[in-house]
Backbone as CSV, one residue per row, in Angstrom:
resi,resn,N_x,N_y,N_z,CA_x,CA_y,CA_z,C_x,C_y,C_z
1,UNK,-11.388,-17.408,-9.565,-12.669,-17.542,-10.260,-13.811,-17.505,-9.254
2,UNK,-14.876,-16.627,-9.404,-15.787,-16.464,-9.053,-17.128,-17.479,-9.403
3,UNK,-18.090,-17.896,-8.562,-19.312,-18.460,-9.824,-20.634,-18.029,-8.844
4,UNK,-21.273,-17.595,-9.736,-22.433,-16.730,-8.661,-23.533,-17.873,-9.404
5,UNK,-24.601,-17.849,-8.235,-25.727,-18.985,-8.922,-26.960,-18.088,-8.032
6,UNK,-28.162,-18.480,-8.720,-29.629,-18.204,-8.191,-29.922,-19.042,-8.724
7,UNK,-31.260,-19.533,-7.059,-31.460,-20.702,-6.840,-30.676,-22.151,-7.184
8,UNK,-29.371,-22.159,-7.445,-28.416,-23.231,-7.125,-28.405,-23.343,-8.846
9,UNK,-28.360,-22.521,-9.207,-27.762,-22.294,-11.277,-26.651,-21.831,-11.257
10,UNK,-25.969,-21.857,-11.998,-24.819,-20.792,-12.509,-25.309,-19.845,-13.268
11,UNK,-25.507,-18.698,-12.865,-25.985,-17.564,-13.930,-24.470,-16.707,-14.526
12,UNK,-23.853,-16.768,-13.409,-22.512,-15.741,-14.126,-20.801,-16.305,-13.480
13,UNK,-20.097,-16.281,-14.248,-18.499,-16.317,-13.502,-17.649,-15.279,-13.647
14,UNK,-17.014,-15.055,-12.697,-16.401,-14.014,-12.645,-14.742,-14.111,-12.448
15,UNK,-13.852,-13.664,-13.246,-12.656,-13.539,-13.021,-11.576,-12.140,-13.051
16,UNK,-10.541,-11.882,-12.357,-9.774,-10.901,-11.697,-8.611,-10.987,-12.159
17,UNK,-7.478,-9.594,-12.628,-6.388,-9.351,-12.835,-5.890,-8.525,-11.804
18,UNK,-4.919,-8.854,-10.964,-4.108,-8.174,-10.122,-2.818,-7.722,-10.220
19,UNK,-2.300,-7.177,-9.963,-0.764,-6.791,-9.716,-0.473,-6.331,-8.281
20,UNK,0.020,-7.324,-7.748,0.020,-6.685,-6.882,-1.202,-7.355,-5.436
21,UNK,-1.384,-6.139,-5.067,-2.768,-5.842,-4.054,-3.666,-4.588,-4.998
22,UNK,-3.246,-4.524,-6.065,-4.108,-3.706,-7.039,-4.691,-4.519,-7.825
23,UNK,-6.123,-4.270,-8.384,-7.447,-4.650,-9.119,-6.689,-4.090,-10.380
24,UNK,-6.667,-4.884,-11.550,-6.399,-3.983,-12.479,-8.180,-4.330,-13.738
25,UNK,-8.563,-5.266,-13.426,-9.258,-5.594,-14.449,-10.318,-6.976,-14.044
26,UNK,-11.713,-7.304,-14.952,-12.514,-7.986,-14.762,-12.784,-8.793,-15.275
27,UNK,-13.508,-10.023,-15.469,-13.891,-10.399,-16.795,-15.287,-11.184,-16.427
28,UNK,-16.203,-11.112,-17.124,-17.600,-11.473,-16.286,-18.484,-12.308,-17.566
29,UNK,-18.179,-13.335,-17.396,-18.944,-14.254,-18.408,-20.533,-14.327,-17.944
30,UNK,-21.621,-14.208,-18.081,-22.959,-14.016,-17.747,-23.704,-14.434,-19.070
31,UNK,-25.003,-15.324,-18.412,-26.007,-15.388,-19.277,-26.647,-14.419,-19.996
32,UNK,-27.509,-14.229,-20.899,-27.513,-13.049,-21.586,-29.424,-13.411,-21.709
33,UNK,-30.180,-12.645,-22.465,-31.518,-12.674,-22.217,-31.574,-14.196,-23.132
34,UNK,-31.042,-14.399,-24.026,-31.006,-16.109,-24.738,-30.953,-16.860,-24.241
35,UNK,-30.156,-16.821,-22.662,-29.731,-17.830,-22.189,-28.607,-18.738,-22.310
36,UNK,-27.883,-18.095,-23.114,-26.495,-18.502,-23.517,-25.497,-17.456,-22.653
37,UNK,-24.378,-17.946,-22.492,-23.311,-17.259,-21.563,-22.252,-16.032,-22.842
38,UNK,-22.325,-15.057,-22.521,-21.636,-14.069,-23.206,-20.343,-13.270,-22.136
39,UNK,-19.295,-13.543,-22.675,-18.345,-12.746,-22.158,-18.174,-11.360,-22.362
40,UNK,-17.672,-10.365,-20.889,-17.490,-9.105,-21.065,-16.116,-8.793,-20.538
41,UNK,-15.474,-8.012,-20.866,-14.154,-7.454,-20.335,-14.714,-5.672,-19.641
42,UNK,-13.587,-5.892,-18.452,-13.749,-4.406,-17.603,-12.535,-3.701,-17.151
43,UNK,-12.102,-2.676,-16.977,-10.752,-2.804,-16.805,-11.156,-1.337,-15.094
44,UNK,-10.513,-1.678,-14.473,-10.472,-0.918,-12.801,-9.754,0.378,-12.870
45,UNK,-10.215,1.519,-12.659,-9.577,2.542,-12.571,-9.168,2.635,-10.963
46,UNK,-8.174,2.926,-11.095,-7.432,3.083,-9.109,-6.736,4.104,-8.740
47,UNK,-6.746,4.204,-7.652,-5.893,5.466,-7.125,-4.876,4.646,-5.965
48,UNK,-3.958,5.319,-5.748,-2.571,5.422,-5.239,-2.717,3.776,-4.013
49,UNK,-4.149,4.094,-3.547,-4.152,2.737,-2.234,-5.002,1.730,-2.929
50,UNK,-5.463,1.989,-3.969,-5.882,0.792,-4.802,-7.556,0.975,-4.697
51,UNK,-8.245,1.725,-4.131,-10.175,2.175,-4.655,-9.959,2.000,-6.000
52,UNK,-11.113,0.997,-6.183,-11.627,0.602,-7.783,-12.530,2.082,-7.554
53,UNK,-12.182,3.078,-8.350,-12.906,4.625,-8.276,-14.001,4.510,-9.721
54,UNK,-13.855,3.725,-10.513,-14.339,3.536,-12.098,-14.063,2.208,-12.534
55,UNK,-14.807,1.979,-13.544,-15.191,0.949,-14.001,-15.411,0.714,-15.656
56,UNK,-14.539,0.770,-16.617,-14.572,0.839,-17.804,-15.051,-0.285,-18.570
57,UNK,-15.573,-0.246,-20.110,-15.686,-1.325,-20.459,-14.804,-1.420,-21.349
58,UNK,-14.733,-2.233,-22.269,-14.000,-2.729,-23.575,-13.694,-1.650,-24.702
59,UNK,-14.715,-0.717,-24.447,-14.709,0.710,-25.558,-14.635,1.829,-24.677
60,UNK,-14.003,1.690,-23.066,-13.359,2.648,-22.625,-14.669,3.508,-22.374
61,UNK,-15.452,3.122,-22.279,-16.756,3.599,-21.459,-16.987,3.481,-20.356
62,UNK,-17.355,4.577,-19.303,-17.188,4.553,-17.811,-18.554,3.934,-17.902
63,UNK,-18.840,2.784,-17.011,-19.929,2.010,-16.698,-20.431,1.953,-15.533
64,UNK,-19.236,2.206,-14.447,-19.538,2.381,-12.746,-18.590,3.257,-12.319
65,UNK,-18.835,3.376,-10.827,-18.091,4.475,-10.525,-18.547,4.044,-9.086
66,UNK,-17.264,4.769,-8.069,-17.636,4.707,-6.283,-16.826,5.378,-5.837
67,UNK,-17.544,6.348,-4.587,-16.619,7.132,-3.997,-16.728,6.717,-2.662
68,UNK,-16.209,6.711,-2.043,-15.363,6.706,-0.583,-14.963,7.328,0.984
69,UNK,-14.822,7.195,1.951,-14.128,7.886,2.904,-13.152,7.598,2.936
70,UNK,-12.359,7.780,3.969,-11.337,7.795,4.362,-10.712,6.225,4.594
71,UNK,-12.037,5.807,5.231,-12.039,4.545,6.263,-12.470,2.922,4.800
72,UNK,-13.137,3.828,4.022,-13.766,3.013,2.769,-15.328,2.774,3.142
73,UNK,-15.904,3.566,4.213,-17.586,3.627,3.623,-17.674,4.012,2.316
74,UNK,-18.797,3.526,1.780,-19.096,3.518,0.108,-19.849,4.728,0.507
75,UNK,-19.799,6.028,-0.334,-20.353,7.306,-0.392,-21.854,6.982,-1.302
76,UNK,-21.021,6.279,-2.618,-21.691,6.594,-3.903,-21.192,5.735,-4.740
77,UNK,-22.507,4.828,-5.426,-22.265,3.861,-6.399,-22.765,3.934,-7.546
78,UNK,-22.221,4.260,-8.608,-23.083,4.178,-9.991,-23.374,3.513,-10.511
79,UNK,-23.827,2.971,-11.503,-24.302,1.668,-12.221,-24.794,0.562,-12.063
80,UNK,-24.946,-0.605,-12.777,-25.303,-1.780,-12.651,-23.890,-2.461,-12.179
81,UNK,-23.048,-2.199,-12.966,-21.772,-3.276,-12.768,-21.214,-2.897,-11.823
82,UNK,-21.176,-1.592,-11.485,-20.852,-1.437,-10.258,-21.241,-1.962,-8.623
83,UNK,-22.566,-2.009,-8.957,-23.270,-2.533,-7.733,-22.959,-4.005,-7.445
84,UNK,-22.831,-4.705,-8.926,-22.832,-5.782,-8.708,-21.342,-6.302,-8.350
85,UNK,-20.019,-5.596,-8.630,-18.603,-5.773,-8.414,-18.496,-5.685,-7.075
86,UNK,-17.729,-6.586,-6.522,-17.594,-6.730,-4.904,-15.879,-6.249,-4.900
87,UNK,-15.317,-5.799,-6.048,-13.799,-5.401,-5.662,-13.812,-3.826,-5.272
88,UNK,-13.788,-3.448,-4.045,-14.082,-1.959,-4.523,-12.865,-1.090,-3.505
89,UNK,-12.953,-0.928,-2.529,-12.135,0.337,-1.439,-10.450,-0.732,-1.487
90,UNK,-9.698,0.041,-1.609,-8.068,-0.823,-1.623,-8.102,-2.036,-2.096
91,UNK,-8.907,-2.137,-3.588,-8.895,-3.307,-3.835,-9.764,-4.354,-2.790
92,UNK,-10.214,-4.680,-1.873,-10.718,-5.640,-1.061,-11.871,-5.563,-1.480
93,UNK,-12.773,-7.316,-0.951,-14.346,-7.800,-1.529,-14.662,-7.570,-0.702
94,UNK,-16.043,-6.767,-0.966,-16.698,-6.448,0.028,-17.718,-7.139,-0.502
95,UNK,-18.612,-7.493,0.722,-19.488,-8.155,1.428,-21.113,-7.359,1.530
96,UNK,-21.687,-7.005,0.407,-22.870,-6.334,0.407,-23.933,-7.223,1.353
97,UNK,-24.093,-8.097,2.088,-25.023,-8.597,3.220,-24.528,-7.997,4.734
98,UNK,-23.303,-7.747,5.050,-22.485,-7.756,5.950,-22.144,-6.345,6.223
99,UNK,-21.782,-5.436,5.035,-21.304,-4.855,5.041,-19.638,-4.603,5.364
100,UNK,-19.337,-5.842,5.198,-17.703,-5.561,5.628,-17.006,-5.809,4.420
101,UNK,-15.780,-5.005,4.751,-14.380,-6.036,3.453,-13.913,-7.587,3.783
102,UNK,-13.345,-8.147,3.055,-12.572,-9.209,3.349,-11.189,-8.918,2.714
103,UNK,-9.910,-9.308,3.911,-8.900,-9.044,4.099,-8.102,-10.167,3.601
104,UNK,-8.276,-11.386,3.107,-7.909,-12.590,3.585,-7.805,-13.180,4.816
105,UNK,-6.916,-12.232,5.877,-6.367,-12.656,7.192,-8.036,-12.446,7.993
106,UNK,-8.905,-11.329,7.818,-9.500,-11.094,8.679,-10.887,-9.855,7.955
107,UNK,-11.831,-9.851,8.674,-12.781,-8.748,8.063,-12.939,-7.484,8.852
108,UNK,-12.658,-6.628,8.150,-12.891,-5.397,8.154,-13.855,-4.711,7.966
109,UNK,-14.841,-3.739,9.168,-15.444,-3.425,9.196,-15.637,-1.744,8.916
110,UNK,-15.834,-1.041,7.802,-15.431,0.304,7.692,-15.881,1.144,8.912
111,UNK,-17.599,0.850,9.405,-18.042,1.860,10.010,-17.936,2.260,11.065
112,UNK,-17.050,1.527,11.902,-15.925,1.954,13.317,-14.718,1.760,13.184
113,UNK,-13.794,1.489,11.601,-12.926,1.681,11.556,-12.215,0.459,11.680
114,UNK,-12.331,-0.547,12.069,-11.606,-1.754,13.225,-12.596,-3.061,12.452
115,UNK,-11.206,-4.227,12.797,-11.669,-5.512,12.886,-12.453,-6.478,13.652
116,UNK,-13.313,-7.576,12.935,-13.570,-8.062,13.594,-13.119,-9.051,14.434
117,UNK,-11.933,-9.083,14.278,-10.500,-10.514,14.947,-9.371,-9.790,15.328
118,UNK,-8.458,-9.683,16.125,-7.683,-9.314,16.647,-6.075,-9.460,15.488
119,UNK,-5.180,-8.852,15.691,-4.430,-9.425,14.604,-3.070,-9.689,15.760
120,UNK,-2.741,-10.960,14.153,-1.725,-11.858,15.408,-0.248,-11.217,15.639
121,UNK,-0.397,-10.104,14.789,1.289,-8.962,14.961,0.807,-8.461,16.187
122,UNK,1.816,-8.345,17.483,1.846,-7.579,18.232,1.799,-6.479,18.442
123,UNK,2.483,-5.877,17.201,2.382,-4.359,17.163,4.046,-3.935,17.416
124,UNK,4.556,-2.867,17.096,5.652,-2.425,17.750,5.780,-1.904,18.963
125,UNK,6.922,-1.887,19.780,6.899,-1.084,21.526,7.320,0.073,20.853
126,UNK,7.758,1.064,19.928,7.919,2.155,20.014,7.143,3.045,19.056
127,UNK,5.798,2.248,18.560,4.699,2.585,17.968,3.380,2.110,18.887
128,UNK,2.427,3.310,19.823,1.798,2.386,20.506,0.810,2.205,19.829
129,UNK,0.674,3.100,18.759,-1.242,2.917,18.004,-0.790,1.195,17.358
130,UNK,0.335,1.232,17.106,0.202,-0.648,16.284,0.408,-1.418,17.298
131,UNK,-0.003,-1.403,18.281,-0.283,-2.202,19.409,-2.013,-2.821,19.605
132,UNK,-2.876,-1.906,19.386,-3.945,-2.091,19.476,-4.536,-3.245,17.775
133,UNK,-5.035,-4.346,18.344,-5.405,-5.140,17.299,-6.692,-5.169,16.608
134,UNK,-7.204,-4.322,16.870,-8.485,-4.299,16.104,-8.414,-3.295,15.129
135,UNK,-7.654,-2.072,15.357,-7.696,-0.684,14.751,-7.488,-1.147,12.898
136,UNK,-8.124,-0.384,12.342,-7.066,-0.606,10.664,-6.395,0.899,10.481
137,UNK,-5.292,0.167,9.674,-4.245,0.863,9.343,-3.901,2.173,10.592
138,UNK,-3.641,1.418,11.866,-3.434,2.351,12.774,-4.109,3.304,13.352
139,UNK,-5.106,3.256,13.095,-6.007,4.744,13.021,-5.578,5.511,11.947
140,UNK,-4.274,5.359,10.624,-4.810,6.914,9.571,-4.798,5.683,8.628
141,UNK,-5.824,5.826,8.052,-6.329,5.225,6.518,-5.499,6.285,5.524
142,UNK,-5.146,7.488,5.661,-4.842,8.281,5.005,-3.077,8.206,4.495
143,UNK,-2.875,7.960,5.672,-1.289,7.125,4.904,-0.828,5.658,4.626
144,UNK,-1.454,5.204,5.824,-1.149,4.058,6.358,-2.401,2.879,5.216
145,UNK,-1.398,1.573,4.958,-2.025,0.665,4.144,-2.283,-0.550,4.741
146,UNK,-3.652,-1.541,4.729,-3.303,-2.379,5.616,-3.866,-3.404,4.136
147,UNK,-2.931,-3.971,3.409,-3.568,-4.894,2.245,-3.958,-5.952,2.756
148,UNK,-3.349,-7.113,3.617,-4.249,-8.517,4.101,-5.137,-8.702,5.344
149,UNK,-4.781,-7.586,6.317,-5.593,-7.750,7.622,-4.529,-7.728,8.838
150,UNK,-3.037,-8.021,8.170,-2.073,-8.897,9.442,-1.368,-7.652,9.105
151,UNK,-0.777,-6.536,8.875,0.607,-5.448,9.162,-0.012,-4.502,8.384
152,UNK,-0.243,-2.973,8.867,-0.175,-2.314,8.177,1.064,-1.539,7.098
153,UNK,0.681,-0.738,6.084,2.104,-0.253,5.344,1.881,0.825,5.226
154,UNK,3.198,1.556,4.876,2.675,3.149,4.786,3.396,3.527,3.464
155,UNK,2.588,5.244,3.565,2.703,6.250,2.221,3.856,6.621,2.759
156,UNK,5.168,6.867,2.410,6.012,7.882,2.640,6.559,8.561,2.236
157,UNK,6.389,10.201,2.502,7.337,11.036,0.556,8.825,10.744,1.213
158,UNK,9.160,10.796,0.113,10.963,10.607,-0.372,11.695,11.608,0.688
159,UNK,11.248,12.967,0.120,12.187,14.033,0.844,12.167,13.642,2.317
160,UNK,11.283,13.365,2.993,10.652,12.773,4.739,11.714,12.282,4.415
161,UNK,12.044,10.911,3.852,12.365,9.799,4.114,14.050,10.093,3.953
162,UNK,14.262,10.434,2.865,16.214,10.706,2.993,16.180,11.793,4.190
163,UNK,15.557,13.043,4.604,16.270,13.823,5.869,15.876,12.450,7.199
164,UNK,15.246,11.708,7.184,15.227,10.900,8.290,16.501,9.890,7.970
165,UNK,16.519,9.314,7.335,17.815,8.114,7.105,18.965,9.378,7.008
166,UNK,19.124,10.486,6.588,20.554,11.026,6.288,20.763,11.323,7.883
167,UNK,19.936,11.601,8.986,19.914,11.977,10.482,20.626,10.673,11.032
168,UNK,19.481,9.787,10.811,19.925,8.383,11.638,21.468,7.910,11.291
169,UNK,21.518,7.760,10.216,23.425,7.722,10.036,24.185,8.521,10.527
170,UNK,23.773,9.661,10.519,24.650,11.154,10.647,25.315,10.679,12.460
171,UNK,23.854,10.603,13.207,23.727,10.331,14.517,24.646,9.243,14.610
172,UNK,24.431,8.285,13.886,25.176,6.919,14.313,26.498,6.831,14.434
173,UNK,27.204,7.648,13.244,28.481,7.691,12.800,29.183,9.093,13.543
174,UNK,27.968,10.190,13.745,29.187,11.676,14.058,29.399,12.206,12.504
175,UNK,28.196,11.853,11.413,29.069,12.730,10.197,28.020,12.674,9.495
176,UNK,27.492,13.727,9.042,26.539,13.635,7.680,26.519,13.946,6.396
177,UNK,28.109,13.927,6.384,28.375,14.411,4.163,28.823,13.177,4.141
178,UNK,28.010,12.678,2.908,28.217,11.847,1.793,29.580,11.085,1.974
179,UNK,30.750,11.231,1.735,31.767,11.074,1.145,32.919,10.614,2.786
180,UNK,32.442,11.597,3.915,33.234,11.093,5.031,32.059,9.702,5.573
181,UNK,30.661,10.162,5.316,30.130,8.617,5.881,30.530,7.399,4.907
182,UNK,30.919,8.077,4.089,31.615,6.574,3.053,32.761,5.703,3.775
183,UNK,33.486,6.505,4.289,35.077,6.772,4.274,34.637,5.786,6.325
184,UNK,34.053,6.187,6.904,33.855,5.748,8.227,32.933,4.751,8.900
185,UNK,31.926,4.183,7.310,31.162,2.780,7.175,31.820,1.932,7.058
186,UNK,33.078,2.569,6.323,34.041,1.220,6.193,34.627,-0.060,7.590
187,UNK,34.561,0.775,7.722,34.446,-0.121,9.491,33.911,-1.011,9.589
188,UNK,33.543,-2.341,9.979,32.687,-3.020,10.389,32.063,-2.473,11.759
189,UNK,32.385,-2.005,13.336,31.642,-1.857,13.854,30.463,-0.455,13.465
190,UNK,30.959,0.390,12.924,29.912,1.491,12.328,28.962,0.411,11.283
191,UNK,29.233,0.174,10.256,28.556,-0.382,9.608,27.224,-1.256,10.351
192,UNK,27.972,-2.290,11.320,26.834,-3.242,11.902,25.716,-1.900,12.720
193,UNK,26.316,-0.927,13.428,25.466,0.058,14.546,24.387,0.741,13.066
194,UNK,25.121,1.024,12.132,24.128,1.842,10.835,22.825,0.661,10.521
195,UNK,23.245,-0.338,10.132,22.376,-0.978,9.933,21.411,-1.620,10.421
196,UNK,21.481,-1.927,11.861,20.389,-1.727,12.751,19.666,-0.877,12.825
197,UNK,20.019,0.037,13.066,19.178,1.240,13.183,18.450,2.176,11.630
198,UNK,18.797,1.328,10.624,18.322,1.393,9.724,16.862,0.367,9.189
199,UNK,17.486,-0.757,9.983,16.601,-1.778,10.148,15.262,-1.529,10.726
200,UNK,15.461,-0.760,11.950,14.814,-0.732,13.423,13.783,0.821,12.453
201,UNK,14.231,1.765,11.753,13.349,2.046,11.204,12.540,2.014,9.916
202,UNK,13.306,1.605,8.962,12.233,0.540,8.054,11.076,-0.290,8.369
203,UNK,11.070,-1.068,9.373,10.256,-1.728,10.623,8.897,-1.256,10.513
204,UNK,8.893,0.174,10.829,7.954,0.832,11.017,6.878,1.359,10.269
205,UNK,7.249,0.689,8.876,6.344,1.361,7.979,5.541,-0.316,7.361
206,UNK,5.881,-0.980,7.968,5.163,-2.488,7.932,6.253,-3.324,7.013
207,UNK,7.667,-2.789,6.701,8.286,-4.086,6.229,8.683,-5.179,7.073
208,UNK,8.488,-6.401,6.562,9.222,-7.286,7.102,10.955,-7.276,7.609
209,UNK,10.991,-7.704,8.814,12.474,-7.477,9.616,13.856,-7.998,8.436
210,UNK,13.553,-9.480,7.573,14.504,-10.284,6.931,14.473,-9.347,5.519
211,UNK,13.243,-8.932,4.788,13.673,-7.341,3.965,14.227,-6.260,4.480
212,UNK,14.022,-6.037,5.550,14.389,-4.462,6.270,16.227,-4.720,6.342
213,UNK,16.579,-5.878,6.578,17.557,-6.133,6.632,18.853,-6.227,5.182
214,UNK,17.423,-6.684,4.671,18.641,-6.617,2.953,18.678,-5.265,2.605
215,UNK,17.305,-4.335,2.784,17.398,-3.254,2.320,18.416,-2.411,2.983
216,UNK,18.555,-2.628,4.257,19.526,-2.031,5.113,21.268,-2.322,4.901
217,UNK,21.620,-3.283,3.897,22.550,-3.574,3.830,22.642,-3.309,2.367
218,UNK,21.975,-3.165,1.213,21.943,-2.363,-0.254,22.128,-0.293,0.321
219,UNK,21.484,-0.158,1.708,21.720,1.386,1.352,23.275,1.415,2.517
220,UNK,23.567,0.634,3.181,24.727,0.990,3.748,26.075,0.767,2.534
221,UNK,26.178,-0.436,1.543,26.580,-0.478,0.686,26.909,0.564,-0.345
222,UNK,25.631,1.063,-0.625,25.468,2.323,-1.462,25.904,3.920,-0.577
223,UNK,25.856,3.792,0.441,26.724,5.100,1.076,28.529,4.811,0.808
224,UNK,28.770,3.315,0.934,30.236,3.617,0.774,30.773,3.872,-0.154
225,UNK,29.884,3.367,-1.338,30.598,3.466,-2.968,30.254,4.860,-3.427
226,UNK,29.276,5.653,-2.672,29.162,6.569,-3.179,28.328,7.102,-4.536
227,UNK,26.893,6.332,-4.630,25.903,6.490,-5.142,25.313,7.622,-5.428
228,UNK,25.594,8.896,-4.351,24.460,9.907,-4.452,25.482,11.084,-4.244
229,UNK,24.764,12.110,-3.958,24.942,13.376,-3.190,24.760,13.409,-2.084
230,UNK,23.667,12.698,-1.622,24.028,12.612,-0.016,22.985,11.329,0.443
231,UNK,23.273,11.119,1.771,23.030,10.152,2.631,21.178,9.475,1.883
232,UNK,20.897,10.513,2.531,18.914,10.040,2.228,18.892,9.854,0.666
233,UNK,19.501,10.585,-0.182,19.002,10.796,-1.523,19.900,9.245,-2.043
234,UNK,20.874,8.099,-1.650,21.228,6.973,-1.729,20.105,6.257,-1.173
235,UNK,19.563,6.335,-0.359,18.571,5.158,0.343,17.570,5.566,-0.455
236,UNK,16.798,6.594,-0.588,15.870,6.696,-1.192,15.840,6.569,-2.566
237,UNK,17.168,6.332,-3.234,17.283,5.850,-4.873,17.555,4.545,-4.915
238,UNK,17.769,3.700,-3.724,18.027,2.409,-3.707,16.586,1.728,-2.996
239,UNK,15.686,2.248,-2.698,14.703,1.872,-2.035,13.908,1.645,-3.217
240,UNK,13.535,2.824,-3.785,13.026,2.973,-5.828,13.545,2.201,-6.262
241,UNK,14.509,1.963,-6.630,15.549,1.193,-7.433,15.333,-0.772,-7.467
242,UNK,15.141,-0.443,-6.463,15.221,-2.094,-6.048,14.016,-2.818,-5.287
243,UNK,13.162,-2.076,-4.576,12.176,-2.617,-3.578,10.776,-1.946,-4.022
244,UNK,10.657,-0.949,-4.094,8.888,-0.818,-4.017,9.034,0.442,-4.638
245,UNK,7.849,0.478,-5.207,7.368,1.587,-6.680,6.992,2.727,-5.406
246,UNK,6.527,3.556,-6.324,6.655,5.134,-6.116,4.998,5.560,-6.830
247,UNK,4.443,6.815,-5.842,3.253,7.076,-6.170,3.201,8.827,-6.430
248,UNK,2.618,9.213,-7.111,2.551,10.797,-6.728,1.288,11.613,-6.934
249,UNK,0.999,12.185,-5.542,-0.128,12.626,-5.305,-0.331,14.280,-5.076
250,UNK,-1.437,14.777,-5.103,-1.425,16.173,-4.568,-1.701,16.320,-3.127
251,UNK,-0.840,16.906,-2.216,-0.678,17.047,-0.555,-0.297,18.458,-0.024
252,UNK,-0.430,18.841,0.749,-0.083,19.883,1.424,1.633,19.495,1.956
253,UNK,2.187,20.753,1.111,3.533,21.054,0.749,4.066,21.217,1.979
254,UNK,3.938,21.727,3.115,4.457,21.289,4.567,3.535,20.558,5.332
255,UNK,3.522,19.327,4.611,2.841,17.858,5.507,1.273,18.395,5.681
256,UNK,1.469,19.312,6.653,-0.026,19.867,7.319,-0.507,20.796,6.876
257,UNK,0.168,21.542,6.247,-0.418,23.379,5.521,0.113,23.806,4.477
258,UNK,0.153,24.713,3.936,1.029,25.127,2.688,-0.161,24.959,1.332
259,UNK,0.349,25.370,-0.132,-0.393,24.788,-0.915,-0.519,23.298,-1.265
260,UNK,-1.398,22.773,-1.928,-1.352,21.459,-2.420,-0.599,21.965,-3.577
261,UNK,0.550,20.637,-3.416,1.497,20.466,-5.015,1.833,18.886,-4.879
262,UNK,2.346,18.565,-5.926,2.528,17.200,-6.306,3.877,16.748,-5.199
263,UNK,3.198,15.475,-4.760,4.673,15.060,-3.635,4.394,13.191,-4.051
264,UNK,5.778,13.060,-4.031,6.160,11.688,-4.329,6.041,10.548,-2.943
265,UNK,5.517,9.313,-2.900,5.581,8.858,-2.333,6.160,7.608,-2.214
266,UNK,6.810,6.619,-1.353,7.082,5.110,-1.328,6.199,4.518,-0.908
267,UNK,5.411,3.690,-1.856,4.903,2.780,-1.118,5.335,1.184,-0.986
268,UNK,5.330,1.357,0.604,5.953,0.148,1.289,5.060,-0.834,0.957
269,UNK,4.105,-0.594,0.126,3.133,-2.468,0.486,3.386,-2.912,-0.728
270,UNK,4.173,-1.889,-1.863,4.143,-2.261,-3.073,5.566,-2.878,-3.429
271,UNK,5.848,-4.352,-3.525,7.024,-4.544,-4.134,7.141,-4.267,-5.617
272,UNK,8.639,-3.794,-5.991,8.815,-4.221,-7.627,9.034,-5.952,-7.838
């Protein structure tokens, strides 16, 4: 709950629906020209990292609107309610005196990119940009999610993600069909070497080590029983399945070039 006052009144309160680290909705009780308090309902239009992009009312009337960079400078603000809503770039309050977001952990400053507090994750040794503590979301806002201030998370499409996990097993074990990595997980020492190194890259996309670990032991599981067609397409149906929702956006069809077509993504910041 929000309560905004001029000169030390209550003129308006304000309350928030989330899911998540997503804005889904508003509710803004305000004095009215009578002087009596009248309630309004708003509901948040969002995209994939959570920008409140629109601003609806109760009859599904666009009322505000904001566009964005990369980084979350505000381009363009429409309306009254808009101006006055502090939920806006990935979901975070921003700070119209300041100009910054608030992170919980820490404030974020869009217009160099970086914090104003250092963050208390070290960073990984075999990631050096998450070493540096001021940066957000690593330097790419464009994949990379940073929802509280303390770990960033990332976008990752599916297909990336099973040819990388079907490699890392393949490598680990000496085998990359389906059915013989079933047959040679059975092992305990393969099994423990798979799952580290399953661990060690989950890691990297900002999950926590004690999740990276269950998840790592649901997709080594699911290679032996034989879940899929192959290696990646098990982790990546057990990753959906069980841990974090799925986004789909328009991207350039070889990562960097190609046409834009629709590509699926995991997002790691999003649990089910």
């Amino acid at each position: 709950m929000e309560v905004v006052k001029v000169n030390d009144v209550i003129t308006e309160y304000r309350s928030y629906e989330w899911n998540g680290y997503t804005p889904l909705s508003m509710m803004v009780k305000a004095k009215n020209d009578a002087g009596t308090f009248e309630t309004k309902a708003y509901q948040f239009i969002t995209n994939h990292r959570g920008d409140v992009l629109s601003i609806r009312d109760s009859e599904d009337k666009e009322v505000g609107s904001y566009a964005y960079d990369a980084y979350g400078n505000i381009l363009t603000v429409e309306g009254a309610v808009a101006k006055e809503n502090p939920i806006r770039y990935a979901g975070y309050y921003y700070d119209d005196e300041t100009k910054n977001y608030y992170l919980q952990a820490r404030y974020y400053n869009p217009a160099n990119g970086a914090f104003l507090a250092l963050d208390t994750h070290p960073g990984d040794e075999d990631e050096p940009l998450s070493q540096n503590g001021y940066s957000y979301a690593n330097g790419n806002p464009v994949i990379n999610i940073d929802h509280n201030g303390e770990k960033s998370w990332k976008l990752v499409r599916k297909e990336a993600l099973a040819r990388a996990i079907t490699t890392i097993v393949g490598l680990a074990i000496g085998a990359h069909g389906i059915y013989t990595a079933a047959r040679i997980l059975k092992t305990y020492t393969k099994k423990k070497v798979v799952k580290l190194k399953i661990v060690k890259y989950i890691t990297k996309f900002g999950v926590y080590k004690n999740l990276a670990v269950q998840i790592a032991a649901y997709i080594v599981n699911g290679i032996i029983n034989v879940l899929g067609s192959s290696i990646g397409g098990v982790a990546v149906w057990i990753l959906t399945r069980y841990f974090f929702t799925t986004v789909t956006k328009y991207a350039k069809k070889y990562v960097y070039w190609g046409p834009k077509v629709k590509i699926t993504y995991i997002n790691f910041g999003k649990r089910k």
